[in-house]
Coordinates of C-alpha atoms in Angstrom, one line a residue:
Chain A
M2 CA 4.7 19.5 -5.8
S3 CA 8.1 18.0 -6.4
I4 CA 8.4 15.2 -8.9
P5 CA 9.4 12.1 -7.0
L6 CA 12.7 10.5 -7.9
Q7 CA 11.3 7.1 -8.0
S8 CA 9.5 6.0 -11.1
R9 CA 5.9 4.9 -10.7
L10 CA 5.6 4.0 -14.4
P11 CA 7.5 1.0 -15.5
R12 CA 10.2 1.6 -18.0
T13 CA 11.7 -1.2 -20.1
Y14 CA 15.5 -1.8 -20.0
R15 CA 17.6 -4.1 -22.1
I16 CA 19.2 -7.1 -20.4
K17 CA 22.9 -6.6 -20.6
H18 CA 24.0 -9.9 -18.9
V19 CA 22.4 -13.1 -17.8
K20 CA 24.0 -15.3 -15.1
Q21 CA 22.7 -18.8 -14.3
E22 CA 23.3 -18.9 -10.5
T23 CA 21.7 -22.3 -9.8
E24 CA 19.3 -24.6 -11.7
M25 CA 16.3 -22.3 -10.9
V26 CA 18.0 -19.0 -10.1
R27 CA 19.1 -16.4 -12.6
T28 CA 20.7 -12.9 -12.3
F29 CA 19.8 -10.3 -14.9
T30 CA 21.9 -7.2 -15.2
F31 CA 20.0 -4.3 -16.8
D32 CA 21.5 -1.4 -18.7
G33 CA 20.3 1.4 -16.4
S34 CA 20.3 2.5 -12.8
L35 CA 17.3 3.1 -10.6
G36 CA 19.4 4.7 -7.9
A37 CA 18.4 1.9 -5.5
K38 CA 19.9 1.4 -2.0
P39 CA 20.5 -2.0 -0.4
G40 CA 17.1 -3.5 0.7
Q41 CA 14.9 -1.6 -1.6
F42 CA 12.9 -3.4 -4.3
A43 CA 11.7 -2.8 -7.8
M44 CA 8.5 -4.0 -9.5
V45 CA 9.8 -6.2 -12.4
W46 CA 7.4 -6.2 -15.4
L47 CA 7.3 -8.7 -18.2
P48 CA 5.1 -7.0 -20.8
G49 CA 2.0 -9.0 -21.5
A50 CA 2.4 -11.2 -18.5
D51 CA 2.7 -9.8 -14.9
E52 CA 4.7 -7.6 -12.6
V53 CA 6.2 -8.8 -9.4
P54 CA 8.3 -7.2 -6.6
M55 CA 12.0 -8.2 -6.4
S56 CA 14.8 -7.0 -4.2
V57 CA 17.5 -5.1 -6.0
A58 CA 20.6 -7.3 -5.9
C59 CA 22.9 -4.5 -6.9
D60 CA 22.7 -1.0 -8.3
D61 CA 26.1 0.6 -9.1
G62 CA 24.8 3.8 -10.6
A63 CA 25.0 2.5 -14.2
T64 CA 23.4 -1.0 -14.0
T65 CA 20.8 -2.7 -11.9
R66 CA 20.8 -6.3 -11.0
I67 CA 18.0 -8.6 -9.9
T68 CA 18.4 -12.3 -8.8
F69 CA 15.2 -14.3 -9.0
F70 CA 13.9 -17.8 -8.6
A71 CA 11.9 -19.2 -11.5
A72 CA 9.1 -20.4 -9.2
G73 CA 6.3 -20.7 -11.8
G74 CA 4.0 -18.3 -13.6
M75 CA 5.6 -15.0 -14.6
T76 CA 9.0 -15.8 -13.2
N77 CA 9.3 -18.9 -15.5
E78 CA 8.5 -16.7 -18.5
L79 CA 11.0 -14.1 -17.3
A80 CA 13.7 -16.7 -17.0
K81 CA 13.4 -17.4 -20.7
L82 CA 14.6 -13.8 -21.6
R83 CA 18.1 -13.5 -23.1
V84 CA 20.7 -10.7 -23.4
G85 CA 19.2 -7.8 -25.4
D86 CA 15.6 -8.6 -24.4
L87 CA 13.4 -6.1 -22.6
A88 CA 11.9 -6.2 -19.2
G89 CA 10.4 -3.3 -17.2
L90 CA 11.5 -1.9 -13.9
R91 CA 9.5 0.4 -11.7
G92 CA 11.0 1.9 -8.5
P93 CA 13.1 1.8 -6.4
F94 CA 10.5 1.4 -3.7
G95 CA 10.5 1.2 0.1
T96 CA 13.0 1.4 2.9
H97 CA 16.6 0.2 2.9
Y98 CA 19.1 -1.1 5.5
E99 CA 20.8 1.5 7.5
W100 CA 24.1 1.3 9.3
E101 CA 26.8 3.5 10.8
R102 CA 30.5 3.6 10.1
G103 CA 32.6 0.9 11.7
Q104 CA 29.7 -1.2 12.9
H105 CA 29.9 -5.0 13.4
I106 CA 26.8 -6.4 11.6
V107 CA 25.6 -9.9 11.1
L108 CA 23.7 -10.6 7.9
V109 CA 21.5 -13.6 7.8
A110 CA 20.3 -14.7 4.3
G111 CA 18.0 -17.5 3.5
G112 CA 17.5 -18.7 -0.1
Y113 CA 17.5 -15.9 -2.6
G114 CA 17.7 -13.4 0.3
A115 CA 21.5 -13.8 -0.3
A116 CA 21.2 -11.4 -3.3
P117 CA 20.2 -8.2 -1.4
M118 CA 22.6 -9.2 1.4
Y119 CA 25.4 -9.1 -1.1
F120 CA 24.4 -5.6 -2.0
V121 CA 24.5 -4.6 1.7
A122 CA 27.9 -6.3 2.1
K123 CA 29.3 -4.5 -0.9
E124 CA 28.1 -1.1 0.3
T125 CA 29.2 -1.5 3.9
A126 CA 32.8 -2.1 2.8
M127 CA 33.0 1.6 2.1
H128 CA 32.1 2.4 5.7
D129 CA 34.7 0.3 7.5
C130 CA 32.1 -2.2 8.8
T131 CA 32.9 -5.7 9.9
L132 CA 30.5 -8.4 8.7
D133 CA 29.6 -11.9 9.7
V134 CA 27.5 -13.2 6.8
I135 CA 25.4 -16.3 7.2
V136 CA 24.0 -17.8 4.0
G137 CA 21.6 -20.7 4.3
A138 CA 19.9 -22.9 1.7
R139 CA 18.5 -26.4 1.2
S140 CA 21.8 -27.8 -0.1
N141 CA 25.2 -26.7 -1.5
D142 CA 23.6 -26.5 -5.0
H143 CA 21.2 -23.9 -3.8
L144 CA 23.6 -21.6 -2.0
L145 CA 23.8 -18.1 -3.7
Y146 CA 26.4 -15.4 -3.9
V147 CA 29.0 -17.4 -2.0
E148 CA 32.0 -16.5 -4.2
E149 CA 31.0 -12.9 -4.4
L150 CA 30.7 -12.7 -0.6
E151 CA 34.0 -14.6 -0.1
S152 CA 35.8 -12.1 -2.2
L153 CA 35.0 -9.2 0.2
P154 CA 37.8 -8.7 2.7
H155 CA 35.5 -7.4 5.5
V156 CA 33.3 -10.4 5.4
S157 CA 33.5 -13.6 7.5
L158 CA 31.3 -16.1 5.7
H159 CA 29.3 -18.9 7.4
L160 CA 27.3 -21.4 5.4
A161 CA 24.4 -23.6 6.5
T162 CA 22.5 -26.2 4.5
D163 CA 19.5 -28.4 5.5
D164 CA 21.3 -31.5 4.3
G165 CA 24.8 -30.6 5.5
S166 CA 26.3 -30.7 2.0
A167 CA 28.0 -27.4 2.8
G168 CA 28.8 -25.7 6.1
H169 CA 26.7 -26.3 9.2
K170 CA 23.9 -28.9 8.9
G171 CA 20.8 -27.1 10.0
F172 CA 19.6 -23.5 9.9
G173 CA 21.5 -20.3 9.5
T174 CA 19.8 -19.1 12.7
D175 CA 21.7 -21.9 14.6
I176 CA 24.9 -20.1 13.6
L177 CA 23.4 -16.7 14.6
E178 CA 22.4 -18.1 18.0
K179 CA 26.1 -19.2 18.5
L180 CA 27.4 -15.8 17.5
L181 CA 25.0 -14.0 19.8
S182 CA 25.6 -16.3 22.8
S183 CA 29.4 -16.0 22.4
C184 CA 29.3 -12.2 22.3
H185 CA 26.1 -11.2 24.2
R186 CA 24.2 -12.4 27.2
P187 CA 20.4 -12.8 27.1
A188 CA 18.6 -9.9 28.8
A189 CA 16.9 -12.2 31.3
A190 CA 20.3 -13.7 32.4
R191 CA 21.9 -10.4 33.3
P192 CA 22.3 -9.5 36.9
I193 CA 19.6 -7.1 38.1
D194 CA 22.0 -4.2 38.7
A195 CA 23.3 -4.6 35.1
T196 CA 19.9 -4.3 33.3
S197 CA 20.5 -0.7 32.3
A198 CA 24.1 -1.5 31.1
P199 CA 24.8 -1.3 27.4
R200 CA 24.1 -4.3 25.3
I201 CA 27.7 -5.0 24.8
S202 CA 29.0 -8.0 26.7
T203 CA 32.3 -9.3 27.6
R204 CA 34.5 -10.8 24.9
S205 CA 34.3 -14.5 24.5
D206 CA 37.1 -16.9 25.6
N207 CA 38.9 -16.8 22.3
G208 CA 39.0 -13.1 22.5
K209 CA 37.9 -12.7 18.8
C210 CA 34.4 -11.8 19.4
S211 CA 33.4 -8.1 19.2
P212 CA 29.9 -7.1 20.2
I213 CA 27.3 -7.2 17.4
D214 CA 25.8 -3.8 16.7
Q215 CA 23.0 -4.9 14.4
I216 CA 21.5 -7.9 12.6
F217 CA 20.1 -7.7 9.1
G218 CA 17.9 -10.5 7.8
C219 CA 16.4 -11.4 4.5
G220 CA 14.7 -14.7 3.7
P221 CA 11.6 -16.9 4.6
E222 CA 9.3 -15.3 7.2
M223 CA 9.7 -18.1 9.7
M224 CA 13.5 -17.6 9.6
L225 CA 12.9 -13.8 10.2
K226 CA 10.6 -14.6 13.1
R227 CA 13.3 -16.7 14.7
I228 CA 15.9 -13.9 14.2
S229 CA 13.4 -11.4 15.7
E230 CA 12.9 -13.5 18.8
M231 CA 16.7 -14.0 19.3
C232 CA 17.4 -10.3 18.8
A233 CA 14.7 -9.5 21.4
K234 CA 16.2 -12.0 23.8
Y235 CA 19.8 -10.6 23.4
E236 CA 18.6 -7.0 23.0
V237 CA 20.4 -6.5 19.7
T238 CA 18.9 -4.2 17.1
A239 CA 17.6 -5.9 13.9
Q240 CA 16.4 -4.8 10.5
L241 CA 14.5 -7.5 8.7
S242 CA 13.2 -7.5 5.1
M243 CA 9.5 -8.5 4.9
E244 CA 7.6 -10.0 1.9
R245 CA 3.9 -9.4 1.2
Y246 CA 1.8 -9.5 -2.0
M247 CA 2.3 -6.1 -3.7
K248 CA 0.4 -4.3 -6.3
C249 CA 1.1 -0.5 -6.5
G250 CA 4.5 -0.6 -4.8
Y251 CA 4.1 2.9 -3.3
G252 CA 1.6 2.8 -0.5
L253 CA -1.7 3.3 -2.2
C254 CA -3.6 0.1 -2.6
G255 CA -3.1 -1.3 0.9
N256 CA -2.7 -4.9 -0.2
C257 CA 0.7 -5.4 1.5
V258 CA -0.4 -3.9 4.9
M259 CA 0.6 -5.6 8.1
D260 CA -1.7 -5.3 11.1
P261 CA -2.6 -4.1 13.6
L262 CA -0.6 -1.0 12.9
G263 CA -1.5 -0.8 9.2
I264 CA 2.2 -0.7 8.2
R265 CA 2.6 -0.7 4.4
I266 CA 5.4 -3.1 3.5
C267 CA 6.0 -1.4 0.2
K268 CA 6.4 2.0 1.8
E269 CA 7.4 1.6 5.5
G270 CA 9.0 -1.7 4.5
P271 CA 10.3 -3.9 3.1
V272 CA 13.1 -3.4 5.6
V273 CA 11.4 -3.0 9.0
S274 CA 13.0 -2.6 12.4
N275 CA 12.5 -5.4 14.9
E276 CA 11.0 -2.8 17.3
V277 CA 8.1 -2.3 14.9
L278 CA 7.9 -6.0 13.9
L279 CA 7.4 -7.0 17.5
Q280 CA 4.2 -5.0 17.5
L281 CA 2.9 -6.6 14.3
T282 CA 0.8 -9.5 15.5
E283 CA 0.5 -11.0 12.1
F284 CA 4.3 -11.4 11.7
G285 CA 5.1 -15.1 11.5
K286 CA 1.4 -16.0 11.6
Y287 CA -0.2 -15.2 8.3
Y288 CA 0.1 -13.2 5.0
R289 CA -2.6 -12.0 2.6
D290 CA -3.1 -13.0 -1.0
D291 CA -4.1 -10.8 -3.9
L292 CA -7.7 -10.8 -2.7
G293 CA -6.7 -9.8 0.9
K294 CA -7.5 -13.2 2.2
K295 CA -5.3 -14.5 5.1
H296 CA -3.2 -17.6 4.8
S297 CA -1.5 -19.0 7.9
F298 CA 2.2 -20.0 7.7
D299 CA 1.3 -23.0 10.0
A300 CA -1.2 -24.3 7.4
I301 CA 1.3 -23.9 4.6
R302 CA 3.9 -25.8 6.7
K303 CA 1.4 -28.6 7.4
Q304 CA 0.6 -28.9 3.7
R305 CA 4.2 -29.5 2.9
Chain B
M28 CA -15.7 34.2 20.8
N29 CA -15.0 32.8 17.4
Y30 CA -11.3 33.5 17.5
L31 CA -8.4 32.7 19.7
T32 CA -5.8 35.3 20.6
F33 CA -2.4 33.7 20.4
H34 CA 0.6 36.0 21.0
S35 CA -0.1 39.0 18.9
A36 CA -1.6 37.1 16.0
I37 CA -5.3 36.5 15.7
I38 CA -6.1 32.9 14.7
W39 CA -9.6 32.3 13.6
H40 CA -11.2 29.2 15.0
V41 CA -12.6 27.4 12.0
N42 CA -15.1 24.7 12.5
L43 CA -14.3 21.8 10.2
S44 CA -16.8 19.4 11.7
Q45 CA -19.9 18.4 9.7
T46 CA -23.1 16.6 10.6
V47 CA -24.4 14.7 7.6
L48 CA -27.7 12.8 7.8
G49 CA -27.3 12.6 11.6
V50 CA -23.7 11.4 11.5
R51 CA -21.0 13.6 13.0
F52 CA -17.7 14.0 11.2
E53 CA -14.9 15.7 13.0
N54 CA -13.6 17.0 9.7
P55 CA -14.8 16.6 6.1
T56 CA -12.0 14.3 4.8
V57 CA -12.9 10.7 4.0
L58 CA -10.5 7.9 3.0
A59 CA -11.9 7.0 -0.4
S60 CA -12.8 3.4 -1.4
G61 CA -10.1 1.2 -2.8
I62 CA -7.2 3.0 -1.1
M63 CA -5.7 1.4 1.9
G64 CA -9.0 -0.5 2.2
V65 CA -8.0 -4.1 2.8
T66 CA -7.4 -4.4 6.5
A67 CA -8.9 -3.0 9.8
G68 CA -5.5 -1.7 10.8
S69 CA -5.4 0.4 7.6
W70 CA -8.6 2.1 8.4
K71 CA -7.5 2.8 11.9
R72 CA -4.2 4.2 10.7
A73 CA -6.1 6.6 8.3
A74 CA -8.1 7.8 11.3
R75 CA -4.9 8.3 13.3
C76 CA -3.6 10.3 10.3
G77 CA -6.6 12.7 10.5
A78 CA -9.3 11.2 8.3
G79 CA -12.8 12.3 9.3
A80 CA -14.2 8.9 8.1
V81 CA -13.0 5.8 6.2
T82 CA -14.5 3.8 3.4
T83 CA -13.9 0.1 2.8
K84 CA -12.8 -1.3 -0.5
S85 CA -15.7 -2.4 -2.7
I86 CA -17.1 -5.6 -1.2
W87 CA -18.6 -8.4 -3.4
L88 CA -21.0 -11.0 -2.2
R89 CA -18.5 -13.7 -3.2
E90 CA -14.8 -13.9 -3.9
H91 CA -13.9 -11.9 -6.9
K92 CA -10.5 -12.1 -8.8
G93 CA -8.8 -8.9 -9.9
H94 CA -6.4 -8.3 -12.9
P95 CA -2.8 -9.3 -13.0
N96 CA -0.1 -6.7 -12.3
P97 CA 0.7 -3.9 -13.3
V98 CA -2.6 -2.7 -11.9
I99 CA -1.6 0.8 -10.7
I100 CA 0.8 3.2 -12.4
S101 CA 1.2 6.9 -12.1
T102 CA 3.0 10.1 -12.7
P103 CA 2.8 13.2 -10.5
H104 CA -0.2 14.3 -12.6
W105 CA -2.3 11.2 -13.0
T106 CA -2.8 7.7 -11.9
L107 CA -4.2 4.8 -13.9
N108 CA -5.7 1.8 -12.2
A109 CA -7.1 -1.5 -13.3
V110 CA -7.0 -3.5 -10.1
G111 CA -10.2 -5.2 -11.2
V112 CA -12.0 -4.8 -7.8
P113 CA -10.5 -8.0 -6.2
D114 CA -12.2 -9.1 -3.0
A115 CA -12.5 -12.1 -0.8
G116 CA -16.2 -11.8 -0.3
Y117 CA -18.5 -10.5 2.4
E118 CA -17.4 -12.9 5.1
K119 CA -13.8 -11.7 5.1
A120 CA -15.1 -8.1 5.0
R121 CA -17.3 -8.8 8.1
E122 CA -14.2 -10.0 10.0
E123 CA -12.2 -6.8 9.1
I124 CA -15.1 -4.5 9.8
G125 CA -15.8 -6.3 13.1
E126 CA -12.2 -5.6 14.1
F127 CA -12.5 -2.0 13.2
L128 CA -15.7 -1.6 15.1
K129 CA -14.1 -2.9 18.4
D130 CA -12.9 0.7 19.1
K131 CA -14.2 2.6 16.2
P132 CA -12.4 5.9 15.9
V133 CA -14.4 7.6 13.1
P134 CA -17.5 6.9 11.1
L135 CA -17.4 3.9 8.7
I136 CA -18.7 3.9 5.1
V137 CA -19.1 0.4 3.7
N138 CA -18.8 0.2 -0.1
I139 CA -20.5 -2.6 -2.0
I140 CA -20.4 -3.7 -5.6
A141 CA -22.3 -6.4 -7.6
E142 CA -22.9 -7.6 -11.2
T143 CA -26.7 -7.9 -10.8
V144 CA -29.4 -5.8 -9.2
E145 CA -30.3 -8.7 -7.0
N146 CA -26.7 -9.2 -5.7
Y147 CA -26.5 -5.5 -4.8
S148 CA -29.4 -5.9 -2.4
K149 CA -28.1 -9.3 -1.1
T150 CA -24.6 -7.8 -0.4
A151 CA -26.2 -4.8 1.4
E152 CA -28.4 -7.1 3.4
V153 CA -25.5 -9.3 4.7
L154 CA -23.4 -6.2 5.7
L155 CA -26.1 -4.1 7.3
P156 CA -26.0 -5.9 10.6
L157 CA -22.6 -4.4 11.1
K158 CA -24.3 -1.0 11.2
P159 CA -22.1 1.1 8.9
D160 CA -22.8 4.8 9.1
F161 CA -23.4 5.0 5.4
L162 CA -23.6 2.4 2.7
E163 CA -21.8 3.5 -0.5
V164 CA -22.8 1.7 -3.7
N165 CA -20.2 1.4 -6.5
I166 CA -22.3 1.2 -9.6
S167 CA -19.4 1.4 -12.1
C168 CA -19.5 -2.4 -12.5
P169 CA -20.8 -3.7 -15.9
N170 CA -24.4 -5.1 -15.6
I171 CA -24.0 -8.7 -16.8
E172 CA -27.8 -8.8 -17.4
H173 CA -27.5 -5.9 -19.8
E174 CA -27.2 -6.9 -23.5
F175 CA -23.9 -5.0 -23.9
G176 CA -22.7 -5.2 -20.3
K177 CA -23.1 -1.5 -19.9
P178 CA -22.2 -0.2 -16.4
F179 CA -25.1 0.5 -14.1
A180 CA -23.6 4.0 -13.6
C181 CA -24.2 4.8 -17.3
S182 CA -27.9 4.0 -17.4
A183 CA -30.4 6.0 -15.5
S184 CA -32.9 3.1 -15.3
D185 CA -30.2 0.6 -14.2
A186 CA -28.8 3.0 -11.6
A187 CA -32.3 3.7 -10.3
A188 CA -33.1 0.0 -10.1
V189 CA -29.9 -0.7 -8.0
T190 CA -30.8 2.3 -5.7
Q191 CA -34.4 1.0 -5.2
A192 CA -33.2 -2.5 -4.5
V193 CA -30.6 -1.5 -2.0
K194 CA -32.9 1.0 -0.3
G195 CA -35.5 -1.8 -0.1
V196 CA -33.2 -3.6 2.4
C197 CA -31.6 -0.6 4.1
K198 CA -33.9 0.5 6.9
G199 CA -32.1 3.3 8.8
T200 CA -28.8 3.3 6.9
P201 CA -28.3 6.1 4.5
V202 CA -27.5 4.9 0.9
F203 CA -24.9 6.9 -1.1
I204 CA -24.7 6.1 -4.8
K205 CA -21.1 6.4 -6.2
L206 CA -21.5 8.0 -9.6
S207 CA -19.3 7.7 -12.7
P208 CA -18.1 10.7 -14.7
N209 CA -18.4 8.5 -17.8
A210 CA -22.2 8.7 -18.0
D211 CA -23.7 10.9 -20.7
S212 CA -25.4 13.1 -18.1
I213 CA -24.3 12.5 -14.5
G214 CA -27.1 14.9 -13.4
R215 CA -29.7 12.8 -15.1
I216 CA -28.4 9.6 -13.4
A217 CA -28.3 11.4 -10.0
A218 CA -31.9 12.7 -10.5
A219 CA -33.1 9.1 -11.3
C220 CA -31.3 7.7 -8.2
A221 CA -32.7 10.5 -6.0
A222 CA -36.2 9.6 -7.3
A223 CA -35.5 6.0 -6.4
G224 CA -34.7 6.9 -2.8
A225 CA -30.9 7.7 -2.7
D226 CA -29.9 9.5 0.4
G227 CA -26.7 11.0 -1.0
F228 CA -24.0 10.7 -3.7
T229 CA -20.3 10.1 -4.0
A230 CA -19.0 11.9 -7.1
I231 CA -16.9 10.8 -8.8
N232 CA -15.5 7.4 -9.5
T233 CA -12.4 7.3 -11.8
A234 CA -12.6 8.9 -15.3
G235 CA -11.6 7.5 -18.6
P236 CA -10.6 4.8 -19.1
G237 CA -7.1 5.8 -20.1
M238 CA -4.1 3.9 -21.5
A239 CA -0.3 4.2 -21.2
I240 CA 2.2 2.5 -23.6
D241 CA 5.8 1.5 -23.0
L242 CA 7.8 3.0 -25.8
R243 CA 10.4 0.3 -26.2
S244 CA 8.2 -2.8 -26.0
R245 CA 5.3 -0.9 -27.6
M246 CA 3.0 -2.7 -25.2
P247 CA 0.2 -1.2 -23.1
I248 CA 1.5 -1.1 -19.5
L249 CA -1.6 -2.1 -17.6
A250 CA -2.2 -5.8 -17.8
N251 CA -5.9 -4.9 -18.5
R252 CA -4.6 -2.5 -21.1
V253 CA -6.9 0.3 -19.9
G254 CA -7.7 1.7 -16.5
G255 CA -9.6 4.4 -14.6
L256 CA -7.9 7.8 -14.4
S257 CA -7.5 9.6 -11.0
G258 CA -5.2 12.1 -9.5
P259 CA -4.7 15.9 -9.9
A260 CA -5.6 15.7 -13.7
I261 CA -9.2 14.8 -13.0
K262 CA -10.1 17.5 -10.5
P263 CA -11.8 19.8 -13.1
I264 CA -14.0 16.8 -14.1
S265 CA -14.9 16.1 -10.5
V266 CA -15.7 19.7 -9.9
R267 CA -18.0 19.8 -12.9
C268 CA -19.7 16.5 -12.0
I269 CA -20.3 17.6 -8.4
A270 CA -21.8 20.9 -9.6
E271 CA -24.1 19.0 -12.0
V272 CA -25.3 16.5 -9.3
Y273 CA -25.9 19.4 -6.9
E274 CA -28.0 21.2 -9.4
A275 CA -29.9 18.1 -10.6
T276 CA -30.9 17.4 -7.0
G277 CA -31.5 21.0 -5.9
G278 CA -28.7 20.8 -3.4
K279 CA -30.9 18.8 -1.1
L280 CA -28.8 15.6 -1.0
P281 CA -25.3 15.4 0.5
I282 CA -22.4 14.7 -1.8
I283 CA -19.0 13.1 -0.9
G284 CA -16.9 14.9 -3.4
T285 CA -14.0 12.8 -4.6
G286 CA -11.6 13.2 -7.5
G287 CA -8.2 14.9 -7.7
V288 CA -8.1 16.3 -4.2
C289 CA -4.5 16.9 -3.0
T290 CA -4.6 20.1 -1.0
G291 CA -6.9 22.0 1.3
E292 CA -7.7 24.4 -1.6
D293 CA -8.7 21.5 -3.8
A294 CA -11.1 20.3 -1.0
I295 CA -12.6 23.8 -0.7
E296 CA -13.1 23.9 -4.5
L297 CA -15.1 20.7 -4.4
M298 CA -17.1 22.0 -1.4
L299 CA -18.0 25.2 -3.4
A300 CA -19.2 22.9 -6.2
G301 CA -21.5 21.2 -3.7
A302 CA -19.7 18.6 -1.7
S303 CA -20.2 18.3 2.1
L304 CA -17.5 15.6 2.6
I305 CA -14.3 15.2 0.7
G306 CA -12.9 11.8 -0.5
I307 CA -9.2 11.5 -0.7
G308 CA -7.5 8.6 -2.5
T309 CA -4.7 8.9 -5.0
A310 CA -3.1 11.8 -2.9
V311 CA -2.2 9.2 -0.2
G312 CA 0.5 8.1 -2.6
D313 CA 1.9 11.5 -3.2
R314 CA 1.5 13.3 0.1
G315 CA 1.6 10.3 2.5
M316 CA -0.9 8.8 4.9
D317 CA -1.1 12.1 6.8
V318 CA -2.6 13.8 3.7
F319 CA -5.9 14.0 5.7
Q320 CA -4.3 16.1 8.5
K321 CA -2.4 18.2 5.9
V322 CA -5.6 18.9 3.9
C323 CA -7.4 19.9 7.2
D324 CA -4.6 22.2 8.2
E325 CA -4.6 23.8 4.8
M326 CA -8.4 24.2 4.9
Q327 CA -8.1 25.8 8.3
A328 CA -5.4 28.2 7.1
W329 CA -7.4 29.2 4.0
C330 CA -10.7 29.6 5.9
A331 CA -8.9 31.7 8.6
S332 CA -7.3 34.0 6.0
E333 CA -10.7 34.4 4.3
G334 CA -12.7 34.9 7.5
V335 CA -14.7 31.7 7.0
K336 CA -15.8 30.5 10.4
D337 CA -17.5 27.2 9.4
V338 CA -16.8 25.0 6.3
K339 CA -20.6 24.4 6.1
E340 CA -20.9 27.8 4.6
L341 CA -18.7 26.7 1.6
V342 CA -21.0 23.9 0.5
G343 CA -22.6 24.8 -2.8
G344 CA -21.0 28.3 -2.6
M345 CA -20.4 28.4 -6.3
H346 CA -24.1 28.0 -7.0
H347 CA -25.0 30.7 -4.6
A348 CA -22.4 33.1 -6.1
V349 CA -23.7 32.4 -9.6
A350 CA -27.3 33.0 -8.5
R351 CA -26.3 36.3 -6.9
V352 CA -24.5 37.5 -10.0
E353 CA -27.4 36.3 -12.2
S354 CA -30.0 38.1 -10.1
G355 CA -27.8 41.2 -10.0
K356 CA -27.9 41.2 -13.8
K357 CA -31.7 40.9 -13.9
S358 CA -32.2 43.8 -11.5

């Protein structure tokens, strides 16, 4: 049997660089590569504390970057680490975003979903892709990777904040809806004799719009659910990054499974095609905790 | 005709199906407990991927917290786990099992665990109305009523007490006791359980425990420090344990052989030691969800090349071979 390339034993790496992104968000650069592709994740281990899955924010073949939110528990402890300290990485695990040369892709990032989206943006530059990148957050102070994304010549950046302190006041998905409606027509609105026509639509009035080949999303599940619905409506392909409670990271324990298909988010995800997501009845409804108990997103929203 | 002619090649038709205690299994592979065992969709997927039966994760009477991560780590040779048997309790399990039973594709084995003899029988009692094909009892849990918290699986009297208590509430449902390789004599434990009414055995649970250390931080990797060992490295231990259980019970009680099975030849080796059914767990991580189909295909190919028409004839084959050789020496 061949030895898998991925590491299923954590190995500790020294932190080479620490960047304070926002008050609660940090980026660690580790001295070592996992060979990760955009969208894949690593299990990040703090010896003696815990191990949690995190999207790889960049892997350039020599260093690996993770961007994380100190949201309590282990991540608060992790945030205390300094340059030269050790943290473990295990992976890379799961699926990654896939694209073809020259495609027009819209990336929608919510919260710290901006980190893996920057990794996508950086890699697609090498394949002559054109990107519209939508970054959303609560407010201007919480927007991530804005400067890095702005520096990429193939990227048109769109910002959205809940309070309107930067860019559009509202959700990133509002911007997506505008982009979709200006370049595509909803499936239901098409004339009957055009239903089998390709998903490309006419150019918009300003003539600048080119049809969208794919939409990539990473962020809160309710945002992804909205993207999924829009993409189904406009018949545009989407790849969305799911989040579930993970333990093994390589498809053994079954804790991150989404039903009814029994899809392992650590293995057949985290990047899942919208085609598959539309068959997962639990998508946007509930997730399971470390005991396998269901928690509905509705109940969580009401609590807030 | 026990063979099919296909082009010029002769392909033997090998019967992989088994009937064990009245339950028919299309093939001997079984999804082992604790692997992909949380949701109904996972069990159905295992069945679609060729599993002859599925086993639930260990179910507690009440909610039970597991250990923090890392809980599972591995190399191609071994896997260490200290998940800590987390579970949401029997009510959540009833919901998942109910979902699975709506269009049950393969037999279902429900695995239970408890920390007292009384709770083993209570857990069995609340799950029996769901009519599992077999009840599998994980006795590797420490007995909290024991002075040193010794696992039930390591004491013949404790293992027998659990067996008797569970059998007391199980009317028609066969009870399989899942044995630990860490007992001083697994054969003696099996004999005690058999005398207490066990209908069959699952052998083995994980071995060890083992430990792995990160060199740079010098820390044990598992949050629980130690964990149960599984994967290819433990196959010789499972083969030995199955052989001992088979001998100790005169080959009369069926055994679900589990431990280190990756390939069809591994499965055949466990059958020769005495197993009727074959649990597959860790190999799901290495060979994918369709490991069940792969193992079946490999068993078919091996049996065909060796002229074996029915896998039943393999069960306990090592013991028969040894007896033949021994009797040959005497005569």
